[in-house]
JSON list of C-alpha atoms and ligand atoms in Angstrom, two decimals:
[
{"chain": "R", "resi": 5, "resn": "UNK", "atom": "CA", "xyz": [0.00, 0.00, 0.00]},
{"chain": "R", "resi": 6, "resn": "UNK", "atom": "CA", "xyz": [1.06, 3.68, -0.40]},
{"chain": "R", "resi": 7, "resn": "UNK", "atom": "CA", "xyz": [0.27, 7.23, 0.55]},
{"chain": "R", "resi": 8, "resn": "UNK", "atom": "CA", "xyz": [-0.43, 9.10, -1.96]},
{"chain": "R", "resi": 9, "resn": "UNK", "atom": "CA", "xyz": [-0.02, 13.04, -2.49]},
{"chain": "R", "resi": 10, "resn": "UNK", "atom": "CA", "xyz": [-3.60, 14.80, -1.38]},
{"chain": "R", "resi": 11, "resn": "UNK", "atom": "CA", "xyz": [-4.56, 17.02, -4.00]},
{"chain": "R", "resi": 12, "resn": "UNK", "atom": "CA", "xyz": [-5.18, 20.59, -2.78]},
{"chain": "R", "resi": 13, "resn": "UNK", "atom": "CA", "xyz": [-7.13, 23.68, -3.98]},
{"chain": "R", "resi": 14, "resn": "UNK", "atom": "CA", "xyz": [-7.10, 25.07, -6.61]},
{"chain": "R", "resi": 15, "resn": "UNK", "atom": "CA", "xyz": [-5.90, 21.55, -8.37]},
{"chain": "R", "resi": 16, "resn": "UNK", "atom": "CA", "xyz": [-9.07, 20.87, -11.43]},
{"chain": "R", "resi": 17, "resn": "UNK", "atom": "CA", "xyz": [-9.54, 17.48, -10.39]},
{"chain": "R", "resi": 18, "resn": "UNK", "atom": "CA", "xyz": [-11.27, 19.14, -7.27]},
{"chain": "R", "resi": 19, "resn": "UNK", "atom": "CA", "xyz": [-13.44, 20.82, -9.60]},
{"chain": "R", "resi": 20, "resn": "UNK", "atom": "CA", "xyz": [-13.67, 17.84, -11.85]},
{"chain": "R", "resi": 21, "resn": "UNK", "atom": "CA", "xyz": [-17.18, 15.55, -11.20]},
{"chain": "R", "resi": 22, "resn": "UNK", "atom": "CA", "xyz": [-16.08, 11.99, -11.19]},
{"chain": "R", "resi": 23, "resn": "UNK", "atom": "CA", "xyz": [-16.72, 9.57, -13.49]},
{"chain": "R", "resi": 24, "resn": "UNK", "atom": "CA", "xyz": [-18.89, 6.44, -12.01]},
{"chain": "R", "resi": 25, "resn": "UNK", "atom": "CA", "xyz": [-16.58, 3.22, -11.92]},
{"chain": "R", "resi": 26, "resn": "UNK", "atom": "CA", "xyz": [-16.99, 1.06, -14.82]},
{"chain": "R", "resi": 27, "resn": "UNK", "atom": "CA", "xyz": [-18.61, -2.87, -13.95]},
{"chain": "R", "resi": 28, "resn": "UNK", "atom": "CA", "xyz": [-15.40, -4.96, -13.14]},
{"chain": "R", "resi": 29, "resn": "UNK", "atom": "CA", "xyz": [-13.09, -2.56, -12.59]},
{"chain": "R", "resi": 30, "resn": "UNK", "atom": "CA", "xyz": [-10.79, -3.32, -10.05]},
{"chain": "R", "resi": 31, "resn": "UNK", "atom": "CA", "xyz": [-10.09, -0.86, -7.63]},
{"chain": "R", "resi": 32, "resn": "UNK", "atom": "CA", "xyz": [-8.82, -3.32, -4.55]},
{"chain": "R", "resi": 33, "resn": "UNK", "atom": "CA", "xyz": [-5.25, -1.02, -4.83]},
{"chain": "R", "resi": 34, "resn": "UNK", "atom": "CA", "xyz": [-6.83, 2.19, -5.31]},
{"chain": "R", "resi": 35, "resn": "UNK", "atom": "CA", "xyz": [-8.82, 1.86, -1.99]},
{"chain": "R", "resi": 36, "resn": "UNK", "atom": "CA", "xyz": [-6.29, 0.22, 0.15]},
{"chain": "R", "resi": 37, "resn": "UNK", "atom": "CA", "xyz": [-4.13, 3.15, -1.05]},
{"chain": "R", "resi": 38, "resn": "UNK", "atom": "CA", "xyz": [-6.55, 5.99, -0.53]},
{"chain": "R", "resi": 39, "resn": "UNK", "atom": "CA", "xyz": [-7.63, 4.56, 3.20]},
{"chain": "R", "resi": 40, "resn": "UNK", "atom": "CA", "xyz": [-3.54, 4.18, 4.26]},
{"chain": "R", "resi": 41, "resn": "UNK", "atom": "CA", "xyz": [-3.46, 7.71, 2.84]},
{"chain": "R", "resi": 42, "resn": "UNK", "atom": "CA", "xyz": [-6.56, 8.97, 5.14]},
{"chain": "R", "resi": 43, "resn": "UNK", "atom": "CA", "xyz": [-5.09, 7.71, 8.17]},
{"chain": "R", "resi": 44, "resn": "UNK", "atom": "CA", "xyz": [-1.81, 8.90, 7.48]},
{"chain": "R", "resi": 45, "resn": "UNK", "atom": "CA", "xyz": [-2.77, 12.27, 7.28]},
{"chain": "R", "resi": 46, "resn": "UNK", "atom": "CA", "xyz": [-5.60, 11.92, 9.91]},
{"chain": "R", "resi": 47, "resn": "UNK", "atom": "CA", "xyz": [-8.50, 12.57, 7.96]},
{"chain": "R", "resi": 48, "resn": "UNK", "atom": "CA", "xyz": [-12.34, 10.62, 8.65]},
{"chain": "R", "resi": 49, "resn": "UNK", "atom": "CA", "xyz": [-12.88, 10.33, 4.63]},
{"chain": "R", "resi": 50, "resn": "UNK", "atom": "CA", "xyz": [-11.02, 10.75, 1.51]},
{"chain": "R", "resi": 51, "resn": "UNK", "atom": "CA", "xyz": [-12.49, 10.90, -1.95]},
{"chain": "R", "resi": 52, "resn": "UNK", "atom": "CA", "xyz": [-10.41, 9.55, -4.60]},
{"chain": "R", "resi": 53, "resn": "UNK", "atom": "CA", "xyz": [-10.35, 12.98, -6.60]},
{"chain": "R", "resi": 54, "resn": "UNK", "atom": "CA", "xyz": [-8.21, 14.33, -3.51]},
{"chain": "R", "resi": 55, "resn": "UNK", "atom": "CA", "xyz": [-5.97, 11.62, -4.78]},
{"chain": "R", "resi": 56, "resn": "UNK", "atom": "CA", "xyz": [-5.86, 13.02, -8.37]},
{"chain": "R", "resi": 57, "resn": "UNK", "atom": "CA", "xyz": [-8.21, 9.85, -9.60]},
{"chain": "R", "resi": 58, "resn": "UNK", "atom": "CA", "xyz": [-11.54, 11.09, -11.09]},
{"chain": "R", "resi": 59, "resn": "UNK", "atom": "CA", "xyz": [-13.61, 7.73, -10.33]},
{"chain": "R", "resi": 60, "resn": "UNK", "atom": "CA", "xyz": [-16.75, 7.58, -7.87]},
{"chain": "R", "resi": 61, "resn": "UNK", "atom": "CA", "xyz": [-14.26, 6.33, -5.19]},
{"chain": "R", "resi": 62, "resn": "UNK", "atom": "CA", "xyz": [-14.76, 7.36, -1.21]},
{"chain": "R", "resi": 63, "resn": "UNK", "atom": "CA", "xyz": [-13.00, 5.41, 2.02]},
{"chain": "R", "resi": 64, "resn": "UNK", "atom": "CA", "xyz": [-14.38, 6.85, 5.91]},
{"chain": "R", "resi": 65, "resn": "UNK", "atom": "CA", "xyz": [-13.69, 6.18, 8.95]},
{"chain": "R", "resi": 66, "resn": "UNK", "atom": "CA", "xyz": [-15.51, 8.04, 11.46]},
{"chain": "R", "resi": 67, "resn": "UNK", "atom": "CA", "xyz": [-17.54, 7.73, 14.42]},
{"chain": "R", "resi": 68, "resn": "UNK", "atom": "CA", "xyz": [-16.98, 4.56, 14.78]},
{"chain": "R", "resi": 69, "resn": "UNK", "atom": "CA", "xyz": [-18.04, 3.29, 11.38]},
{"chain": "R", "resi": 70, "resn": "UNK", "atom": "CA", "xyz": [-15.30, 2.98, 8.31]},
{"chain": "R", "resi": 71, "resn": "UNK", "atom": "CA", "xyz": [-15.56, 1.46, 4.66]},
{"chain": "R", "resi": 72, "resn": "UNK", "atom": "CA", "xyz": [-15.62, 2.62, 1.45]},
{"chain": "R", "resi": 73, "resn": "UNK", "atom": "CA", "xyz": [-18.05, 2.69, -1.36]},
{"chain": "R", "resi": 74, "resn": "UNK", "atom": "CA", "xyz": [-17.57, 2.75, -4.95]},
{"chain": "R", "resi": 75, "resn": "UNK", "atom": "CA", "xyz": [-21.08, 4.33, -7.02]},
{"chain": "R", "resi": 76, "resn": "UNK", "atom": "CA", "xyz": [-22.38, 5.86, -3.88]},
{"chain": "R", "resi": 77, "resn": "UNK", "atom": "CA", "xyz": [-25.60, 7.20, -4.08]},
{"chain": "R", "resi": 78, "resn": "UNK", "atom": "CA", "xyz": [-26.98, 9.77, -1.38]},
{"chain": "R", "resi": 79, "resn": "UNK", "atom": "CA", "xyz": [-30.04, 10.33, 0.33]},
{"chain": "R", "resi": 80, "resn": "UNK", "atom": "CA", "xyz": [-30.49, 13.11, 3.14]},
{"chain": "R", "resi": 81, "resn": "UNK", "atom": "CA", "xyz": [-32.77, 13.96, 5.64]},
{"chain": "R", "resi": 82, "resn": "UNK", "atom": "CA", "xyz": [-33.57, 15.51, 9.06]},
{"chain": "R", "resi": 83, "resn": "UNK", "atom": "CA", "xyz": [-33.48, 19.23, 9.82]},
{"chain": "R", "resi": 84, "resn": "UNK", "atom": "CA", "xyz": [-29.78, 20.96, 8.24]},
{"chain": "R", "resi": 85, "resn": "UNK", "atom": "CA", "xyz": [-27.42, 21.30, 11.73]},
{"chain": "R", "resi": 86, "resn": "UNK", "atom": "CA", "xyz": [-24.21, 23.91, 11.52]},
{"chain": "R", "resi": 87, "resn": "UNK", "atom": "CA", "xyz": [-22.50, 22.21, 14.08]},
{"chain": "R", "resi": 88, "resn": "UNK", "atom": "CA", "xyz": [-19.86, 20.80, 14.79]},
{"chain": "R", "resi": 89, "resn": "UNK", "atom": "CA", "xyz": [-18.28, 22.42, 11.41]},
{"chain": "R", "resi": 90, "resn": "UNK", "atom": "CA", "xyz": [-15.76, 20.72, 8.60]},
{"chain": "R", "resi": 91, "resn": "UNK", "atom": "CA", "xyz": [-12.40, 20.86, 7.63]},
{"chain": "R", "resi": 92, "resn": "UNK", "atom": "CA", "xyz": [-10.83, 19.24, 4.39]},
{"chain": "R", "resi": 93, "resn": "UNK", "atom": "CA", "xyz": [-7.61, 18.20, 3.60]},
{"chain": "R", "resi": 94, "resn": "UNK", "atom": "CA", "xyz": [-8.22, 19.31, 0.20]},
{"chain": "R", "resi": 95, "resn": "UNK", "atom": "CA", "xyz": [-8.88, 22.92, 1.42]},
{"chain": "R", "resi": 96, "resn": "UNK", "atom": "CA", "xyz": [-6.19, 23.01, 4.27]},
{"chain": "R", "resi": 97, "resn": "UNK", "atom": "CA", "xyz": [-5.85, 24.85, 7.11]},
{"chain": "R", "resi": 98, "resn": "UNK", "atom": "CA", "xyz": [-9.57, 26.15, 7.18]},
{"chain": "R", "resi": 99, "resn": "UNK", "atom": "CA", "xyz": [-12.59, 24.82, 8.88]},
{"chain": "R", "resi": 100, "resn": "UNK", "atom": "CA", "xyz": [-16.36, 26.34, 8.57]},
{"chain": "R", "resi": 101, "resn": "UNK", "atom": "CA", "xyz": [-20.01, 25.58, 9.25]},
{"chain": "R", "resi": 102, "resn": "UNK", "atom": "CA", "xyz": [-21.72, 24.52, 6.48]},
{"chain": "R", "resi": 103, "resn": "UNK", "atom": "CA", "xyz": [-25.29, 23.43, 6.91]},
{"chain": "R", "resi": 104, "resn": "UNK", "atom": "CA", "xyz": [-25.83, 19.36, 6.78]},
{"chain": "R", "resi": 105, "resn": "UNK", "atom": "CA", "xyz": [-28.95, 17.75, 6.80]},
{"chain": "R", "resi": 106, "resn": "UNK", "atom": "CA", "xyz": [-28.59, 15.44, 10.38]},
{"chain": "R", "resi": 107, "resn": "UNK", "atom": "CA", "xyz": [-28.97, 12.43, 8.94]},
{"chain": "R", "resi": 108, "resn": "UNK", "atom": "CA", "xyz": [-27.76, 10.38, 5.09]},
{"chain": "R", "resi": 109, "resn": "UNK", "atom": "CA", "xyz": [-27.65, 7.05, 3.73]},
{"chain": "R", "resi": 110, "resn": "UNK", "atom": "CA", "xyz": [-25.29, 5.84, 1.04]},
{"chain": "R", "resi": 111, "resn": "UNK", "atom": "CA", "xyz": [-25.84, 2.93, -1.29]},
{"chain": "R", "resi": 112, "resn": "UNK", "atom": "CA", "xyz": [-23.48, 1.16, -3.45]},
{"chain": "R", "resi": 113, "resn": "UNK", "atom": "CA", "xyz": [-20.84, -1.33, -3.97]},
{"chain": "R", "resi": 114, "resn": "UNK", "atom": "CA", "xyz": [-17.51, -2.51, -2.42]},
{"chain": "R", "resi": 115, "resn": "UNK", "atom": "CA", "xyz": [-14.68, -3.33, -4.56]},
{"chain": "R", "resi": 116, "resn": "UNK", "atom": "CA", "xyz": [-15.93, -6.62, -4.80]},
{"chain": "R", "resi": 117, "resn": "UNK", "atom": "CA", "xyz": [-19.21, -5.42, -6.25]},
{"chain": "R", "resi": 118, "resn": "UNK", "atom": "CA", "xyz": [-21.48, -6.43, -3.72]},
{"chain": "R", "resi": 119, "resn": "UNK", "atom": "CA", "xyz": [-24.14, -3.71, -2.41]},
{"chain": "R", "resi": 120, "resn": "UNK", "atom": "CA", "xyz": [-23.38, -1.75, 0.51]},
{"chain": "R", "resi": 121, "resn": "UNK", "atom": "CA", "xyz": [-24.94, 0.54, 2.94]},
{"chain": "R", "resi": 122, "resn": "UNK", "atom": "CA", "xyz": [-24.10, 3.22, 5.22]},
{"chain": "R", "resi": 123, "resn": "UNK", "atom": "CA", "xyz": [-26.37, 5.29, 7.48]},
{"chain": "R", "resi": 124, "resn": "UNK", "atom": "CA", "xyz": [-25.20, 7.66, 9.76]},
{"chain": "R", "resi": 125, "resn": "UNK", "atom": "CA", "xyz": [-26.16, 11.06, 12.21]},
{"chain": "R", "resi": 126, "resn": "UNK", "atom": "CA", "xyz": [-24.24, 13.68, 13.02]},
{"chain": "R", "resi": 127, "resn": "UNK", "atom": "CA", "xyz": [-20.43, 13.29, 12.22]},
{"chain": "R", "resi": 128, "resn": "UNK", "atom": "CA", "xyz": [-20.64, 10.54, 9.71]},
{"chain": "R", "resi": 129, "resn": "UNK", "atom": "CA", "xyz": [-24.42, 12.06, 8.29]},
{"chain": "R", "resi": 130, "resn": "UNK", "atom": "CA", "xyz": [-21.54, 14.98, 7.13]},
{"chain": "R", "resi": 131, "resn": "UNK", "atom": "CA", "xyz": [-18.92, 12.86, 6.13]},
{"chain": "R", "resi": 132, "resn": "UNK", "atom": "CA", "xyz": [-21.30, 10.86, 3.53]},
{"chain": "R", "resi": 133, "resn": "UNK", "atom": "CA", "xyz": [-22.59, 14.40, 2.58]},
{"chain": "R", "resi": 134, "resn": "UNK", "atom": "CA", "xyz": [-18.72, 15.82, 2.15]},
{"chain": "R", "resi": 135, "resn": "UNK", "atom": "CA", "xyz": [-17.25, 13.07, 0.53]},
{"chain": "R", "resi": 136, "resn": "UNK", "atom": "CA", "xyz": [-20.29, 13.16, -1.89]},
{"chain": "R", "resi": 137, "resn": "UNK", "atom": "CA", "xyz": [-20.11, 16.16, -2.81]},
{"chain": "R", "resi": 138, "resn": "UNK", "atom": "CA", "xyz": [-16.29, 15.68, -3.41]},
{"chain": "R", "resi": 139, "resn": "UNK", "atom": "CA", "xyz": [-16.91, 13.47, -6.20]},
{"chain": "R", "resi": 140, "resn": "UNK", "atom": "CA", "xyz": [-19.44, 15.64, -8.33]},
{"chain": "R", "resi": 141, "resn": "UNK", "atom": "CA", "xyz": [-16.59, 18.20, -7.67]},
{"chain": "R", "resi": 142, "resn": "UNK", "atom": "CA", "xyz": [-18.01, 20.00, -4.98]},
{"chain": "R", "resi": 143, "resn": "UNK", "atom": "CA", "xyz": [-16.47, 21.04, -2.10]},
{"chain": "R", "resi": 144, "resn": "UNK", "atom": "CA", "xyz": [-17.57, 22.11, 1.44]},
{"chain": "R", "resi": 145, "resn": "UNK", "atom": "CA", "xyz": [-16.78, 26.06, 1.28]},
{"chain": "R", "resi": 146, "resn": "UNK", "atom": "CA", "xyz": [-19.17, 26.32, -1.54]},
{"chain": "R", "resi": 147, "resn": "UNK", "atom": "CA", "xyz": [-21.80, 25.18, 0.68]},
{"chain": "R", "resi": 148, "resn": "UNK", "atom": "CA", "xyz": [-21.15, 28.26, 3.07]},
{"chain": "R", "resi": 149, "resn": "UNK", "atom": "CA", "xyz": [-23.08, 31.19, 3.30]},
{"chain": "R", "resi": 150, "resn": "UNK", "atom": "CA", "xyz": [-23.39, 34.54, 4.87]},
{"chain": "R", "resi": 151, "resn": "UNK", "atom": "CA", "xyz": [-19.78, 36.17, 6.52]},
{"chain": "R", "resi": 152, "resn": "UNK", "atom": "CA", "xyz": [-18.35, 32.66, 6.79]},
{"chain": "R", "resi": 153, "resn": "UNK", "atom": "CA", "xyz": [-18.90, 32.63, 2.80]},
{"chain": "R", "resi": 154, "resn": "UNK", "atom": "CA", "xyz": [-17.45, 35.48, 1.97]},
{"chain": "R", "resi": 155, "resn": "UNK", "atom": "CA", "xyz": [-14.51, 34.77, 4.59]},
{"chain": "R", "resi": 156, "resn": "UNK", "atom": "CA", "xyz": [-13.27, 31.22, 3.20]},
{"chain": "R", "resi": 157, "resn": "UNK", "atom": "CA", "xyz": [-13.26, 33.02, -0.55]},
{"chain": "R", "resi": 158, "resn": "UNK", "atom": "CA", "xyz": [-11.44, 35.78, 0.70]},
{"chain": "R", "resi": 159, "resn": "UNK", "atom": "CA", "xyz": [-8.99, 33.57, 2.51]},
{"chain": "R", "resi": 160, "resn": "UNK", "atom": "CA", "xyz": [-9.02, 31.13, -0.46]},
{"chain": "R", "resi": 161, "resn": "UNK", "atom": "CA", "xyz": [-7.91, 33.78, -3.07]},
{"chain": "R", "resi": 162, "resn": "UNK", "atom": "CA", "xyz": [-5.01, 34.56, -0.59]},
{"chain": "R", "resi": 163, "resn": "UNK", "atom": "CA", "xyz": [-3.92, 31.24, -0.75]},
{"chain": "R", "resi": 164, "resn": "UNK", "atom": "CA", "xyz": [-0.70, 30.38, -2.72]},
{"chain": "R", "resi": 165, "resn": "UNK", "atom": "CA", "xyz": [-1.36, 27.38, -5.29]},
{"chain": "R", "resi": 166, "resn": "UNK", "atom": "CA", "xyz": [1.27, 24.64, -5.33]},
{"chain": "R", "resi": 167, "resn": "UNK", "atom": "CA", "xyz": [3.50, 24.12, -8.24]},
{"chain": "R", "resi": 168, "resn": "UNK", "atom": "CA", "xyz": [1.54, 20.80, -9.27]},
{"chain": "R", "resi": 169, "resn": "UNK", "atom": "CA", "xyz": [-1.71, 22.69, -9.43]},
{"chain": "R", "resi": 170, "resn": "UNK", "atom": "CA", "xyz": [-0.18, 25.72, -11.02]},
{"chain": "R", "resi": 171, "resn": "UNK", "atom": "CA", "xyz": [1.03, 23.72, -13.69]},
{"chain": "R", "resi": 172, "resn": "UNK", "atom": "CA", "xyz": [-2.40, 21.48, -14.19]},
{"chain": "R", "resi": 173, "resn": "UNK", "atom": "CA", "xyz": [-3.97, 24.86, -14.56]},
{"chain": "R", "resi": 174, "resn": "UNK", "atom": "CA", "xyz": [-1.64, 26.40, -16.88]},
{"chain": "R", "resi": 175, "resn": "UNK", "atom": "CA", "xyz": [-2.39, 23.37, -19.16]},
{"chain": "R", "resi": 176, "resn": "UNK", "atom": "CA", "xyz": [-5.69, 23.90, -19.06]},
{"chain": "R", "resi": 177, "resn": "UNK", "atom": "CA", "xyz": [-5.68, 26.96, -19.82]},
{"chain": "R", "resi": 178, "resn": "UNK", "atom": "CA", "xyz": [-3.85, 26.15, -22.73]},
{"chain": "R", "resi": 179, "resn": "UNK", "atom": "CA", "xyz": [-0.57, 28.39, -21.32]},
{"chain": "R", "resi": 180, "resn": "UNK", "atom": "CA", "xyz": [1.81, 25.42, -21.89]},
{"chain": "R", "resi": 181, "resn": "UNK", "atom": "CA", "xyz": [2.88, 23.52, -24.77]},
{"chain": "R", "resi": 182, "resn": "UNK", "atom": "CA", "xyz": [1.67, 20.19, -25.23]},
{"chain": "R", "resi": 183, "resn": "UNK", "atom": "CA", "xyz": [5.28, 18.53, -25.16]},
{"chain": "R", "resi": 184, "resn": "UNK", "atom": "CA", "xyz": [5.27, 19.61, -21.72]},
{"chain": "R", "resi": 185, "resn": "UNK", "atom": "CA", "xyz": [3.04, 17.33, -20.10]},
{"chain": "R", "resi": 186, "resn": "UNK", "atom": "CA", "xyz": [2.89, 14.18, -19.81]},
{"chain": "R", "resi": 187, "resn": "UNK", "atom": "CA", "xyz": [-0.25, 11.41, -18.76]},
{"chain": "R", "resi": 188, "resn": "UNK", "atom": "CA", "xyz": [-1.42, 11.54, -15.56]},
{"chain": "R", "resi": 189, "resn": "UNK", "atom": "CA", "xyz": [-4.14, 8.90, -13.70]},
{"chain": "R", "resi": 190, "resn": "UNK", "atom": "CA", "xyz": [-7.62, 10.20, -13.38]},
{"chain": "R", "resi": 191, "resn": "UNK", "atom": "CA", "xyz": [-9.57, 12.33, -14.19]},
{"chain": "R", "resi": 192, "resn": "UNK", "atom": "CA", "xyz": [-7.35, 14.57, -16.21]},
{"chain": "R", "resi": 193, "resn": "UNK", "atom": "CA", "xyz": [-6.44, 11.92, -18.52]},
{"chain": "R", "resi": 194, "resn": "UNK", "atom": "CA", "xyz": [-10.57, 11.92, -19.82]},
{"chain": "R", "resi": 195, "resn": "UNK", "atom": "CA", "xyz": [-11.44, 13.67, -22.93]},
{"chain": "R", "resi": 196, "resn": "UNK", "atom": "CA", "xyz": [-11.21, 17.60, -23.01]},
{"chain": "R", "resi": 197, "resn": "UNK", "atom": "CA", "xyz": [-8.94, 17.25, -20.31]},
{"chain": "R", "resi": 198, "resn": "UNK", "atom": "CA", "xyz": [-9.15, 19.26, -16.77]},
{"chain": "R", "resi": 199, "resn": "UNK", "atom": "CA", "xyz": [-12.40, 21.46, -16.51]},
{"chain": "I", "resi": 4, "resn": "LIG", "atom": "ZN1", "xyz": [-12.87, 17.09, 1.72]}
]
């Protein structure tokens, strides 16, 4: 198993909505890899576009429940709670309150294609939501509003990109010649390249 390099914003693949995994694809590696890499780095859940890969791909652990689910389909309900707030290793160093509904269900497979399900409350109702949201590109300071909005975009502009993302972006927008790059796993690598 390895740990891989967390993507970070403003990398595209953040931006990027995943593509669902095809039947019999094996991702055994790809989710041993991305759950070493969530505990290495402490997190409760990891999407596998953090990981640069743009497939339907998420590993938890929280609150006493942990898997993974490949396909995951989400269903929310309850009354949306603030509390107790998010971070993302994705979107370091900041941590906000966006509004969750209090409880979710995900359905879908494991790697070995059976069905799975995972209900939760509280902490891993907003996991399920989070890592969601990662895959359709989403992420948690766009579901921010009021002061706290305008804060995390203010702070996010401020923020310096890393070299890897600077260059994935100055590929997409066409700033560098094509001999430069080379083919990466994931999402980048689908037709049209990084959105
Ligand atoms: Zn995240």
């Amino acid at each position: 198993m390895t740990v891989l390099p967390v993507r970070t914003v403003p990398d595209p693949v953040l931006r990027t909505p995943a593509a669902a995994v095809p039947d019999g694809q094996d991702v055994r590696g790809l989710v041993a890899d991305m759950t070493e890499t969530m505990h290495a780095v402490g997190g409760v859940g990891l999407a596998a576009p953090q990981v640069g890969v743009g497939l339907r791909v998420f590993v938890f652990d929280v609150a006493g429940a942990a898997g993974h689910v490949l396909n995951p389909v989400l269903e929310t309900s309850g009354a949306p709670l603030r509390e107790p707030g998010e971070g993302c290793l994705s979107v370091p160093g900041l941590r906000y309150h966006p509004a969750r509904a209090s409880e979710a269900v995900v359905r879908g497979t494991d790697v070995e294609g059976r069905p799975v399900e995972y209900r939760g409350t509280g902490l891993l109702a907003r996991c399920l939501q989070h890592e969601t949201d990662h895959l359709d590109g989403v992420l948690y300071v766009d579901r921010l509003d009021g002061e706290e909005r305008r804060e995390a975009r203010r702070r996010l502009r401020a923020q310096t990109p890393e070299p890897e993302a600077r260059r994935i972006a100055a590929r997409r927008d066409g700033l560098v010649d094509s001999a430069f790059t080379r083919r990466r796993p994931g999402a980048s690598d689908r037709p049209g390249g990084p959105r």
